[in-house]
Coordinates of C-alpha atoms and ligand atoms in Angstrom, one line a residue:
X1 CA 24.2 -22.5 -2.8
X2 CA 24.8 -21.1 -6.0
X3 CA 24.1 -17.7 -7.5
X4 CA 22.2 -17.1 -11.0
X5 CA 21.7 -13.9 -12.7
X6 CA 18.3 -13.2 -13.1
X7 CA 17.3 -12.9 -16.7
X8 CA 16.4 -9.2 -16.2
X9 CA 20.0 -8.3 -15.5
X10 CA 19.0 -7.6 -11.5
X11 CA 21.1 -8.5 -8.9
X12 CA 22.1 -11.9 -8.3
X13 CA 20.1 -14.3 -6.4
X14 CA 20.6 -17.0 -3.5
X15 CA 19.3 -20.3 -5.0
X16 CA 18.2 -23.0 -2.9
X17 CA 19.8 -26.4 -4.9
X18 CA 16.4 -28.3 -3.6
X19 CA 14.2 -25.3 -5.1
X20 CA 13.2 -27.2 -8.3
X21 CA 9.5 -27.1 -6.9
X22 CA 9.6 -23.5 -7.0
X23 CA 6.3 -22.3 -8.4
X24 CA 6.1 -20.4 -11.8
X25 CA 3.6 -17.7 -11.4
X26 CA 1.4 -16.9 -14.2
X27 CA -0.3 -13.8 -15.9
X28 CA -4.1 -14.0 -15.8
X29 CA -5.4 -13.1 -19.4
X30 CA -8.9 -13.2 -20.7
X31 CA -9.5 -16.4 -18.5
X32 CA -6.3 -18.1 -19.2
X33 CA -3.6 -18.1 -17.3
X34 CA -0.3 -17.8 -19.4
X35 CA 3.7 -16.9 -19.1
X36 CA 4.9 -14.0 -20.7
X37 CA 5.2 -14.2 -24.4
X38 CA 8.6 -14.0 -24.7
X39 CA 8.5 -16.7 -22.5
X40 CA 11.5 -15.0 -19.9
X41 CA 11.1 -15.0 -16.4
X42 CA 12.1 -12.8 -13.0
X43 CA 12.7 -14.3 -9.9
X44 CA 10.8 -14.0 -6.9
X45 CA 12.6 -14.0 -4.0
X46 CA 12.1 -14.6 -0.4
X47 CA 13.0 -11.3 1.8
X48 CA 13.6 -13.6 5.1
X49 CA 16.5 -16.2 3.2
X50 CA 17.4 -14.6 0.5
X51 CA 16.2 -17.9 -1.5
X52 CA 14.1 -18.1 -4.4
X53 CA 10.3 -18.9 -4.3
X54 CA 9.2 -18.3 -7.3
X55 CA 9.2 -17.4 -11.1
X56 CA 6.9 -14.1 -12.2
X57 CA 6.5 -13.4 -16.1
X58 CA 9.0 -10.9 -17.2
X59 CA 5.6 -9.4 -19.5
X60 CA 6.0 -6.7 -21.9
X61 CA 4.1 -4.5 -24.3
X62 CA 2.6 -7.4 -25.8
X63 CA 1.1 -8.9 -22.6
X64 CA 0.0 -5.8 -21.8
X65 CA -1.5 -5.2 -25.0
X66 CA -3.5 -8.4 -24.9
X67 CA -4.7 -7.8 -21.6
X68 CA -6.2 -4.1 -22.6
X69 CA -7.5 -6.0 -25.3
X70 CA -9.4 -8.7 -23.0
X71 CA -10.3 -5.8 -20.9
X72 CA -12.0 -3.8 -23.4
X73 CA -13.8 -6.7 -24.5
X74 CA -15.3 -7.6 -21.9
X75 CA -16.2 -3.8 -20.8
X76 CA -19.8 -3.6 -22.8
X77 CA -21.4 -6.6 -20.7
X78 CA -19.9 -6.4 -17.3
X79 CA -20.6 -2.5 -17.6
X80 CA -24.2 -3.7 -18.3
X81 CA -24.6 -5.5 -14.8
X82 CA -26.4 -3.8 -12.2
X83 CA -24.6 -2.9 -8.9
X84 CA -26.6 -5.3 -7.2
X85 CA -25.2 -8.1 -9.9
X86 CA -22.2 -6.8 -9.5
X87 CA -22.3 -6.7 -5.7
X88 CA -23.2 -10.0 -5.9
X89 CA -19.7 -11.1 -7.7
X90 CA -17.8 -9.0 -5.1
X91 CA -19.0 -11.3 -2.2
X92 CA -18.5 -14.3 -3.9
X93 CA -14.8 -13.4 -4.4
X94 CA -14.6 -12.0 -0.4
X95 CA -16.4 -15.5 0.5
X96 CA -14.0 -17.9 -1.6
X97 CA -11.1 -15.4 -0.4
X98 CA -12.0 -15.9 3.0
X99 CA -11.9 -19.3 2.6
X100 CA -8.0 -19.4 2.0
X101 CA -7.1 -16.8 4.1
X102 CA -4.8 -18.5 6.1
X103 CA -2.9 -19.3 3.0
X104 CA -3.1 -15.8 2.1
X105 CA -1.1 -15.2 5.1
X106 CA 1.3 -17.3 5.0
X107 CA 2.0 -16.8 0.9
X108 CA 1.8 -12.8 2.2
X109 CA 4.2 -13.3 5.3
X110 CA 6.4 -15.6 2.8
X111 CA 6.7 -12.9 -0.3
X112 CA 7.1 -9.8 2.2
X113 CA 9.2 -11.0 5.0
X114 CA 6.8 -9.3 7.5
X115 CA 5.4 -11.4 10.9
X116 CA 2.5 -14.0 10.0
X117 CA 0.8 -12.2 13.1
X118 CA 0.5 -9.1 10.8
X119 CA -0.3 -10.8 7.8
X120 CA -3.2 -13.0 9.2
X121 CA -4.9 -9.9 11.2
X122 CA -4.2 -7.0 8.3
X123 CA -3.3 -8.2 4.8
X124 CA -5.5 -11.0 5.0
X125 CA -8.5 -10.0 6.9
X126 CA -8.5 -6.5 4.9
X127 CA -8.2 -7.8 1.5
X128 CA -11.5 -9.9 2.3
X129 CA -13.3 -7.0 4.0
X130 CA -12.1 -4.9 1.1
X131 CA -14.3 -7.0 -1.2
X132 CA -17.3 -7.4 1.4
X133 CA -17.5 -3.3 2.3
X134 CA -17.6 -2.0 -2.3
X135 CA -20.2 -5.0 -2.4
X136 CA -22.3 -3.2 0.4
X137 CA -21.4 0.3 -0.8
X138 CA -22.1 0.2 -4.4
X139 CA -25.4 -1.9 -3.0
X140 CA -26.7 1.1 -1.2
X141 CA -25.3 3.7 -3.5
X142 CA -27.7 6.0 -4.8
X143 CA -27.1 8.7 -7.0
X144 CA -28.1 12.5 -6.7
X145 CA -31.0 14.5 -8.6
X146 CA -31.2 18.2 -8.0
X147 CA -34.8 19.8 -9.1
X148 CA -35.2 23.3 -10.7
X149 CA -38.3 24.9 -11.0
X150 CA -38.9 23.4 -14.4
X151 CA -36.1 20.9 -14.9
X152 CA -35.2 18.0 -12.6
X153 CA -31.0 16.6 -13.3
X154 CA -30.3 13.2 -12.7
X155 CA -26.7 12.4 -11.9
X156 CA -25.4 9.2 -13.9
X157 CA -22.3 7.3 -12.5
X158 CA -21.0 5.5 -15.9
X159 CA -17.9 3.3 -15.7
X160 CA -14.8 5.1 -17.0
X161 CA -13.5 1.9 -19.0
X162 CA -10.5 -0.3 -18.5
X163 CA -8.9 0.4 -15.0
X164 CA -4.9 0.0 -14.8
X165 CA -4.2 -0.6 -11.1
X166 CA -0.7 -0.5 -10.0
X167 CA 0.5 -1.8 -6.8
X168 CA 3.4 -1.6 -4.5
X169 CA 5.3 -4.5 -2.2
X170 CA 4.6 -3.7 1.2
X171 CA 0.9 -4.4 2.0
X172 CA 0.6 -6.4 -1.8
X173 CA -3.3 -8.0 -1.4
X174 CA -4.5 -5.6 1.2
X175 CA -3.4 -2.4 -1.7
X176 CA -5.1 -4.1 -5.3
X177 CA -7.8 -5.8 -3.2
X178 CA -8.5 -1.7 -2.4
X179 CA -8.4 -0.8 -6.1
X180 CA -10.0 -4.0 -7.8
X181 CA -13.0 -3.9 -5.6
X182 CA -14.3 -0.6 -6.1
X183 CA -13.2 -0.9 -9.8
X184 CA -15.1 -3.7 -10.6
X185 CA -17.8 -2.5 -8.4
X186 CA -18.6 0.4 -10.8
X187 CA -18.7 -1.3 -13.7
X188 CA -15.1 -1.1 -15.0
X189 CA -12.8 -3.8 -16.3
X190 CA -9.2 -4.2 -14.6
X191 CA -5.8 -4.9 -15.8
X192 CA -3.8 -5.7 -12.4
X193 CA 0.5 -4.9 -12.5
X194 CA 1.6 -6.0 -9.1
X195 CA 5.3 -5.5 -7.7
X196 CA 7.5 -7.9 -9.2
X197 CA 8.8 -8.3 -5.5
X198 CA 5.6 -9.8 -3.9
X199 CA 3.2 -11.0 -7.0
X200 CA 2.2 -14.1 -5.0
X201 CA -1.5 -13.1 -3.3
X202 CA -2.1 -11.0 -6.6
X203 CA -1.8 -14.5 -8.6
X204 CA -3.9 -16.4 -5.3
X205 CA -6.7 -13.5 -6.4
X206 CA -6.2 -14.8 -10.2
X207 CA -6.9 -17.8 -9.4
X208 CA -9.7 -17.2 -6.8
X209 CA -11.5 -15.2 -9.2
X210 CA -11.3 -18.0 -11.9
X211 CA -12.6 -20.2 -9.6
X212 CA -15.8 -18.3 -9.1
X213 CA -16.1 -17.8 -12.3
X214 CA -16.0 -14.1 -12.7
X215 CA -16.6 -13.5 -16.9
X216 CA -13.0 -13.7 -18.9
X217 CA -11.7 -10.7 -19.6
X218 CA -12.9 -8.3 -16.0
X219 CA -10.1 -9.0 -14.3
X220 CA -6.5 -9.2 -15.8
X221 CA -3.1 -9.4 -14.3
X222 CA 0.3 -8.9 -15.4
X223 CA 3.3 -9.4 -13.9
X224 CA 6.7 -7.4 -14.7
X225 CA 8.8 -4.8 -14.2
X226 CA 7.7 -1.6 -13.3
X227 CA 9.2 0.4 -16.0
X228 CA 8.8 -2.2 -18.6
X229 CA 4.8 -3.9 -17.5
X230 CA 3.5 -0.8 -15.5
X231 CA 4.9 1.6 -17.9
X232 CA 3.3 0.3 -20.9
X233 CA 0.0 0.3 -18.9
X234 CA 0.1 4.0 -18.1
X235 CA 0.8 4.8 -21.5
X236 CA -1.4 2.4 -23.3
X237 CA -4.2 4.4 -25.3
X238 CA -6.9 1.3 -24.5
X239 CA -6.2 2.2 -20.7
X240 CA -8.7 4.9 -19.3
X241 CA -7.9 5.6 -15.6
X242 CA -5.1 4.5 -13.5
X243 CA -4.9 4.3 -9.6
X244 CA -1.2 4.0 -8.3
X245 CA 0.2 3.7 -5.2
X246 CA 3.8 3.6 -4.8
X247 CA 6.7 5.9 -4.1
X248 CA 6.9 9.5 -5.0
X249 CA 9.2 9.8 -7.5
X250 CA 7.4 7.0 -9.6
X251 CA 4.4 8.7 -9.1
X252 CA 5.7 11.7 -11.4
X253 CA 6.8 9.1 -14.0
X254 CA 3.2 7.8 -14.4
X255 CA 1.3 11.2 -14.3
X256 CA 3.3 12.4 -16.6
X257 CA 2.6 9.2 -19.1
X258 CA -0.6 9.1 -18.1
X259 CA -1.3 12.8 -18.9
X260 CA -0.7 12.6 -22.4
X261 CA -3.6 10.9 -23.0
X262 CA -5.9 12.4 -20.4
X263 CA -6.3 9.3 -18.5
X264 CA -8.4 9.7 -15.6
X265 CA -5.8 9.5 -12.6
X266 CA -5.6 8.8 -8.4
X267 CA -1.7 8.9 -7.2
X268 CA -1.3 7.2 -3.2
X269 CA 2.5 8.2 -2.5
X270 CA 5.0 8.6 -0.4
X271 CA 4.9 10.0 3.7
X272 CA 6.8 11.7 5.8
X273 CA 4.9 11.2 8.8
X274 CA 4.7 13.2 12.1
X275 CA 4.3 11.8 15.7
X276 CA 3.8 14.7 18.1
X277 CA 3.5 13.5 21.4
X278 CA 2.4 16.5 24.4
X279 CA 3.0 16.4 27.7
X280 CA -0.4 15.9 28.9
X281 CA -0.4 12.6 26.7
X282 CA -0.9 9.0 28.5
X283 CA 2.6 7.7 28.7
X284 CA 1.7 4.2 28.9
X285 CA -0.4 4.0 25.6
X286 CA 0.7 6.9 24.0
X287 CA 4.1 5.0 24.0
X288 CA 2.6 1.8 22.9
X289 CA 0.8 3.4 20.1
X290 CA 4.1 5.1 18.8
X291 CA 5.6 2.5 18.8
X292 CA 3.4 0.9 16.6
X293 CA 3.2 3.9 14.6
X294 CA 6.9 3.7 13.9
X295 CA 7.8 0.0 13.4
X296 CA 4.7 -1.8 12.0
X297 CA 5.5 -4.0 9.0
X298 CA 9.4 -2.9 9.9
X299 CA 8.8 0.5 9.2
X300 CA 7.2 0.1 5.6
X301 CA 4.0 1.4 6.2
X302 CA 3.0 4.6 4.0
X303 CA 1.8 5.9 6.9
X304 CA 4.1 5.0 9.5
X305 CA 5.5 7.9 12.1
X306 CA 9.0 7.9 11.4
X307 CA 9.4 11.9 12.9
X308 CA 8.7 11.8 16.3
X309 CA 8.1 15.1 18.0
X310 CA 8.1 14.8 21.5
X311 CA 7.2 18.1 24.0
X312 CA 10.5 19.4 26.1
X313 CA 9.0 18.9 29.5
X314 CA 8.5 15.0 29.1
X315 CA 11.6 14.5 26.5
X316 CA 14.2 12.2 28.2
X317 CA 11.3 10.2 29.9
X318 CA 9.4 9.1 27.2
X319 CA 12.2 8.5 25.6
X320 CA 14.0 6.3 27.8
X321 CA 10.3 4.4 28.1
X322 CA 10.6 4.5 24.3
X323 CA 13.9 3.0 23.9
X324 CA 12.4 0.2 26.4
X325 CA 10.0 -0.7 23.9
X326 CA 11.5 -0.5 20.7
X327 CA 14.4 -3.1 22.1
X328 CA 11.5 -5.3 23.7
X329 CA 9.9 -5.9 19.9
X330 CA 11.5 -9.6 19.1
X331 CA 12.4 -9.6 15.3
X332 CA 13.2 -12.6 13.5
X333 CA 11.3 -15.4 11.7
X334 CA 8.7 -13.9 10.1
X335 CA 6.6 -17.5 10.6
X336 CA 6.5 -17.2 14.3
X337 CA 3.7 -15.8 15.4
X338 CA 5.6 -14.3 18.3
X339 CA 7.7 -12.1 15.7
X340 CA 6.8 -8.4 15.8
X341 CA 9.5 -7.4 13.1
X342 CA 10.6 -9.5 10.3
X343 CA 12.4 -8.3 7.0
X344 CA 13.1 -5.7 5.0
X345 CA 11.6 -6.6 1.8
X346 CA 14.9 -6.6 -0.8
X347 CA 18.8 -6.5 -0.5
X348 CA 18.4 -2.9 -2.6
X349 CA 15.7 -1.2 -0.2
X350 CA 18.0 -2.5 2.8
X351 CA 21.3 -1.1 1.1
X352 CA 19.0 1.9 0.9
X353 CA 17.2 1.9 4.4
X354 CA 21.2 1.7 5.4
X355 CA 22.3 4.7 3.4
X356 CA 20.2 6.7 5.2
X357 CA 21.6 5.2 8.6
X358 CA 25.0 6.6 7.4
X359 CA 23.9 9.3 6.3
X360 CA 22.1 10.0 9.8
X361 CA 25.3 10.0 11.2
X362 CA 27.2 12.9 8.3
X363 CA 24.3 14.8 9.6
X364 CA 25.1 15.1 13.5
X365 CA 23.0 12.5 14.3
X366 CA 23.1 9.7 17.2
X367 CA 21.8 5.7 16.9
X368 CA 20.5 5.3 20.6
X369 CA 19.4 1.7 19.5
X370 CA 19.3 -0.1 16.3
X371 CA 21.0 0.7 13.2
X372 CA 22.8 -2.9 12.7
X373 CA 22.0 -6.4 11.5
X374 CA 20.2 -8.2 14.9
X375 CA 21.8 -10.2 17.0
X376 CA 21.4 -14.1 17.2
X377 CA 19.5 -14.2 13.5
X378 CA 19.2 -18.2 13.0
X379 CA 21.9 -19.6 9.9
X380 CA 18.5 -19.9 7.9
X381 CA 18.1 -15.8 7.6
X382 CA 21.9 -14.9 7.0
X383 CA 21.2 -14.2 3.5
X384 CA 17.8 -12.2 4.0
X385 CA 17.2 -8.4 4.4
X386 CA 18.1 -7.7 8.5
X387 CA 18.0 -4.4 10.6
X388 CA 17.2 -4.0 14.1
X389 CA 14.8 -1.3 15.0
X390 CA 16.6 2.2 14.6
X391 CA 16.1 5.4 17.5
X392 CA 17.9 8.6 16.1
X393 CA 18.1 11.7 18.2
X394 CA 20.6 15.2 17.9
X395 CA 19.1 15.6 13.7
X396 CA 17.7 18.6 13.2
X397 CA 14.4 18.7 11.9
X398 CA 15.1 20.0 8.3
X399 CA 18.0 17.4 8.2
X400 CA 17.5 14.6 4.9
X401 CA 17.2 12.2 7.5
X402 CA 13.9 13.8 9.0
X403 CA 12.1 15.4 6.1
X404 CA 13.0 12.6 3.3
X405 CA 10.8 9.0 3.2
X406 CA 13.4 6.0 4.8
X407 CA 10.8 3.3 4.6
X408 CA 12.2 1.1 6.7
X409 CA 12.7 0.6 10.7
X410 CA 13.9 4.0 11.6
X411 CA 12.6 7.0 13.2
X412 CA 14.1 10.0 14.6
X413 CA 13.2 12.0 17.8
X414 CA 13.1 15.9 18.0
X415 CA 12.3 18.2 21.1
X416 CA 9.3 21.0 20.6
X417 CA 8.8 23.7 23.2
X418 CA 5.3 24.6 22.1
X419 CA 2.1 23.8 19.8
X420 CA 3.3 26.2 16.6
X421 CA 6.7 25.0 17.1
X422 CA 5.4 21.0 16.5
X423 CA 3.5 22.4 13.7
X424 CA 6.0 24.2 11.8
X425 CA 8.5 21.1 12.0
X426 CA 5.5 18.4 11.5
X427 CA 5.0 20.8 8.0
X428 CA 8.5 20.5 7.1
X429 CA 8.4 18.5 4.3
X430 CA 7.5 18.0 1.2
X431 CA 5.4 15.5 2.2
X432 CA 1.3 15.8 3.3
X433 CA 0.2 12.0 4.0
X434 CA -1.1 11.2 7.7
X435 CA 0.1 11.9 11.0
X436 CA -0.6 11.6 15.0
X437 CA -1.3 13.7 17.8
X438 CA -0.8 12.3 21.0
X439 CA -2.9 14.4 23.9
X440 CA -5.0 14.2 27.2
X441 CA -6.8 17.4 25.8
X442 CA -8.7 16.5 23.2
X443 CA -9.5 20.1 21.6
X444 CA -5.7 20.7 21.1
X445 CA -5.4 17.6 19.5
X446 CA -8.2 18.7 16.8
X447 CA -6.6 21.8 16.9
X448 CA -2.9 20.7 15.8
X449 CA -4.6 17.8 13.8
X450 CA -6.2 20.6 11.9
X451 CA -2.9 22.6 11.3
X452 CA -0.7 19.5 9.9
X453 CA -0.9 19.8 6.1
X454 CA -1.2 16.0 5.5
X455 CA -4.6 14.3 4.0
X456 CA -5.4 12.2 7.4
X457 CA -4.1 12.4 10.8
X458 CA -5.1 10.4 14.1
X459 CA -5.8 12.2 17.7
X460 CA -4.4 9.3 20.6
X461 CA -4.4 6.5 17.7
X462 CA -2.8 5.4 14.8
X463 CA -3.8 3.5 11.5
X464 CA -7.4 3.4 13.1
X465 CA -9.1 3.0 9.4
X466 CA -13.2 3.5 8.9
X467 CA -13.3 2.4 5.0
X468 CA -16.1 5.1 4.5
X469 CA -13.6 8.1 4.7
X470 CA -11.5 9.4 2.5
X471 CA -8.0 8.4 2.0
X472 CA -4.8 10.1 0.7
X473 CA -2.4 12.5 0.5
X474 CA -1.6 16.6 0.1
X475 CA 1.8 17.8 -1.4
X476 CA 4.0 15.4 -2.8
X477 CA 2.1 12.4 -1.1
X478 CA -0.9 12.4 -4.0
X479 CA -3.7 13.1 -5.9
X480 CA -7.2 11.9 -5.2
X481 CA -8.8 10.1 -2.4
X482 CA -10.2 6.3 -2.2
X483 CA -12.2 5.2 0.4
X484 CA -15.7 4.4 0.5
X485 CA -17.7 7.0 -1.8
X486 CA -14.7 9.0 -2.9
X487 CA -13.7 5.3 -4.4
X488 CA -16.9 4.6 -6.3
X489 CA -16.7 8.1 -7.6
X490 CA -12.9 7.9 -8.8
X491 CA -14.0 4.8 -10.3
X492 CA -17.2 6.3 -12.5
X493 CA -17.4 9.4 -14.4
X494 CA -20.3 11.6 -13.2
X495 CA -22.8 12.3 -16.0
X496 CA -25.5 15.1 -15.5
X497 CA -28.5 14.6 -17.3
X498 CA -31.0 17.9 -17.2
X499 CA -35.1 17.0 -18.7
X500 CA -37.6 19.8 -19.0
X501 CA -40.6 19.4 -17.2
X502 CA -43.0 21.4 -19.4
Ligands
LIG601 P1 7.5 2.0 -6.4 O1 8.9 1.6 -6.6 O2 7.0 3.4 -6.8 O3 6.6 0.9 -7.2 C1 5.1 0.9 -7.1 C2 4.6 0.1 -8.3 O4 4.9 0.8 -9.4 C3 5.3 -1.3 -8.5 O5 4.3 -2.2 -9.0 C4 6.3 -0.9 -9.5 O6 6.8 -2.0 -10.2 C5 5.6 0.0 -10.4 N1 6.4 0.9 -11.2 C6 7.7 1.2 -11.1 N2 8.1 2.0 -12.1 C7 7.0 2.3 -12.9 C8 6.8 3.0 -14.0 N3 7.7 3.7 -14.6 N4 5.5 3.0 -14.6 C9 4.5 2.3 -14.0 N5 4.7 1.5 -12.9 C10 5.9 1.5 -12.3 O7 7.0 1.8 -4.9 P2 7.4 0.6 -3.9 O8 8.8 0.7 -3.6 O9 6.8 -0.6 -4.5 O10 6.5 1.0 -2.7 C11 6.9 1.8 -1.6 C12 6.4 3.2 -1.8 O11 5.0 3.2 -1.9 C13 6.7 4.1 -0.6 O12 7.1 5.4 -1.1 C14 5.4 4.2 0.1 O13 5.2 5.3 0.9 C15 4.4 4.1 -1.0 N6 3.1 3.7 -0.6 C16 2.1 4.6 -0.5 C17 0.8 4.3 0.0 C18 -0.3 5.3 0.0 O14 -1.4 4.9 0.2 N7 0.0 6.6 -0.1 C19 0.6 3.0 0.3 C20 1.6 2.0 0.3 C21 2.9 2.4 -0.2 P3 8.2 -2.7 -9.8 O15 8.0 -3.3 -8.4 O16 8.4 -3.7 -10.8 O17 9.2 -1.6 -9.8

């Protein structure tokens, strides 16, 4: 193997010495589909082997400027479509999607490191659903008029322009698919800036979308850097909404670009999320479910339960079951469809994901499983991104380690003695995204639910998803919801438009 420096100044990378065939992504640009124009690339690597898989456009300011600027010219006649036309285009796109969803899962499973298992049954079937359910919404959408005793108002939903949509690594299709549908759907035009770390289903959608035929210019897709694409995006005065999801801290970086201009704005962030399981809970699936809740997609879910709170009376029990479980989960090659954990998804966000492992233990607290590279990893995966799942107990609840987002395959496990107790450590952060409550008694279950200051939180389930209802964060988790008609509205500016009767 040899090591190259990646021409963007990153870390070094593994590369393969047969990897000549490695594909060179493209950007997708009024219909074409083109390199960057300074013609440098970033590598695409595999989180599994380390290896390289690919080359993505290292774009800049300039593709991004010509991608507003295929955007806005396509804005006047797509805008003009009907929502049934436009419908129309989004089930074409979930039809030829669904066609190659298989290799949506395995390019998905390849670019993330996470189990095919998860990327065939979520990140494929979602992104095609995604599509199917803003064709059938904006179908049926109606908007509202309000009489007056001598007036009648008509509410207009106009397109707000050019759509920026900015995406994160961890569930890559299954997140823009979320964003481009119910842009398009109300009559905006998009420019797309996936993560440079897993732009391989984004550029599948490019070229899915060219093959239907969609008009040049709707869709557009960079690829880059974050702070070199996506930045110019949410500062670009052709741009006239953007919808992020990513982490927190980014988050403030583009509402603070994106201010300046007034731009209209939704903000999906970072979680913190509580587990609180009661004594009264099912043991059997209530321990199934958290463990789910904690390790899915190793722990790099937004909305993943990585605080457990577990109720005194039942604490060693369910977590001795717990432990049980956790060790059970076979992690490994992502491409068996036996695998329930692969990869973390870079060398940086494992250095990271480890940091805090360390820092676990400054902080009094002990690694009852986990918290190493896993055993018996084939000579293929020694250079990918490796950690076995990770149990923490003795932190106390206001530690780093339990208030501040890991990401990754960790969780630790506090005792509560009562309902406000839960509560007041489940609120203990700065972050407000989704949460659990595990209960036989279904009333306290609404009743905590309704006490956790977080945008969404699940009574006995987890990551149980209706696309009709809203979807986000309080407190440093966002601004905004998506989901069904909270989506078509972000997307549209509400006009009112009052006539006289006399
Ligand atoms: P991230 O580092 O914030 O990046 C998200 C996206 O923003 C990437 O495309 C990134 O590009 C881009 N970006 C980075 N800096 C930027 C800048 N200055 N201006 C504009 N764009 C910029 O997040 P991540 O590590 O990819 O994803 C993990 C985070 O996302 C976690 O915090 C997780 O909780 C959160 N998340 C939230 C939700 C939700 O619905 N609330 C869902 C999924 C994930 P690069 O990749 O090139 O840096």
């Amino acid at each position: 193997m040899d090591e190259e420096c990646c021409d963007s100044g990153c870390k070094p990378c593994v590369l393969d010495p047969e990897d000549g065939d490695i594909p060179d992504l493209l950007n997708y640009i009024s219909g074409e589909f083109l390199p960057a124009r300074c013609e440098e690339w970033l590598n695409d690597l595999s989180p599994a082997t380390g290896m390289r898989i690919a080359r993505v456009p290292k774009s800049n300011v300039d593709d991004v400027n010509s991608a507003v600027a295929a955007a806005r010219k396509a804005l006047p006649e797509w805008s003009s479509l009907s929502h049934a036309q436009r419908a129309d285009w989004l089930d074409k796109i979930a039809n030829a999607l669904e066609e190659r969803c298989e290799e949506v899962a395995q390019l998905e499973s390849l670019d993330t490191g996470k189990p095919i298992s998860l990327a065939r049954n979520v990140d494929a079937a979602r992104s095609v659903t995604n599509f199917r359910f803003f064709a059938e919404e904006v179908r049926n959408f109606t908007a509202e008029t309000f009489d007056m005793e001598n007036a009648t108002n008509h509410v207009v939903y106009k397109p707000v322009g050019v759509a920026g949509l900015i995406t994160p690594w961890n569930l890559p299709l299954y997140l823009l698919s979320w964003k481009v549908a119910p842009a398009l759907a109300m009559g905006n035009t998009v420019v797309a800036k996936p993560s440079e770390m897993t732009p391989m289903t984004a550029s599948l959608l490019a070229e899915i979308i060219d093959d239907v035929g969609l008009p040049s210019g709707v869709f557009n897709l960079v690829h880059g850097h974050g702070e070199e694409t996506g930045a110019a995006l949410t500062s670009h005065s052709g741009v006239d909404l953007i919808s992020f999801t990513g982490g927190t801290a980014t988050g403030a970086k583009v509402a603070s670009s994106a201010a300046s201009s007034f731009k209209k704005l939704s903000l999906e962030l970072g979680g913190k999320n509580a587990t609180i399981v009661c004594a009264d809970a099912d043991m059997e699936k209530t321990v199934a479910g958290v463990v789910r809740a904690g390790f899915l997609n190793q722990g790099q879910v937004c909305l993943c339960g990585s605080r457990i709170l577990i109720e005194e009376s039942i604490y060693d029990d369910f977590v001795s079951r717990f432990l049980t479980a956790v060790e059970a989960m076979k992690i490994g090659d992502p491409a068996d469809p036996e695998t329930d954990l692969g990869a973390l998804i870079s060398a940086d966000h494992l250095d990271k994901v480890s940091g805090y492992i360390s820092l676990a233990e400054e902080e009094g607290g002990v690694i009852l499983t986990g918290g190493i590279t896993p055993e018996g990893i084939p000579k293929q995966f020694e250079n990918g991104n490796w950690l076995s799942p990770t149990v923490i107990d003795g932190l106390s609840p206001n530690s780093r380690c339990a208030t501040e987002e890991i990401f990754g395959p960790v969780v630790s496990i506090h005792a509560f003695s009562d309902e406000i107790e839960a509560i007041e450590i489940a609120n203990a952060t700065q972050y407000g995204l989704a949460g659990s409550v595990w209960t036989a008694d279904l009333d306290k279950g609404k009743r905590i639910a309704q006490e956790i200051d977080t945008g969404m939180v699940w009574v006995n389930t987890w990551l149980h998803r209706d696309l009709r209802v809203p979807f986000g964060g309080v407190k440093h988790s966002g601004v905004g919801r998506e989901g069904g008609r909270w989506s078509l509205s972000f997307y549209s500016h509400a006009v009112n438009i009052c006539i006289h009767n006399d």
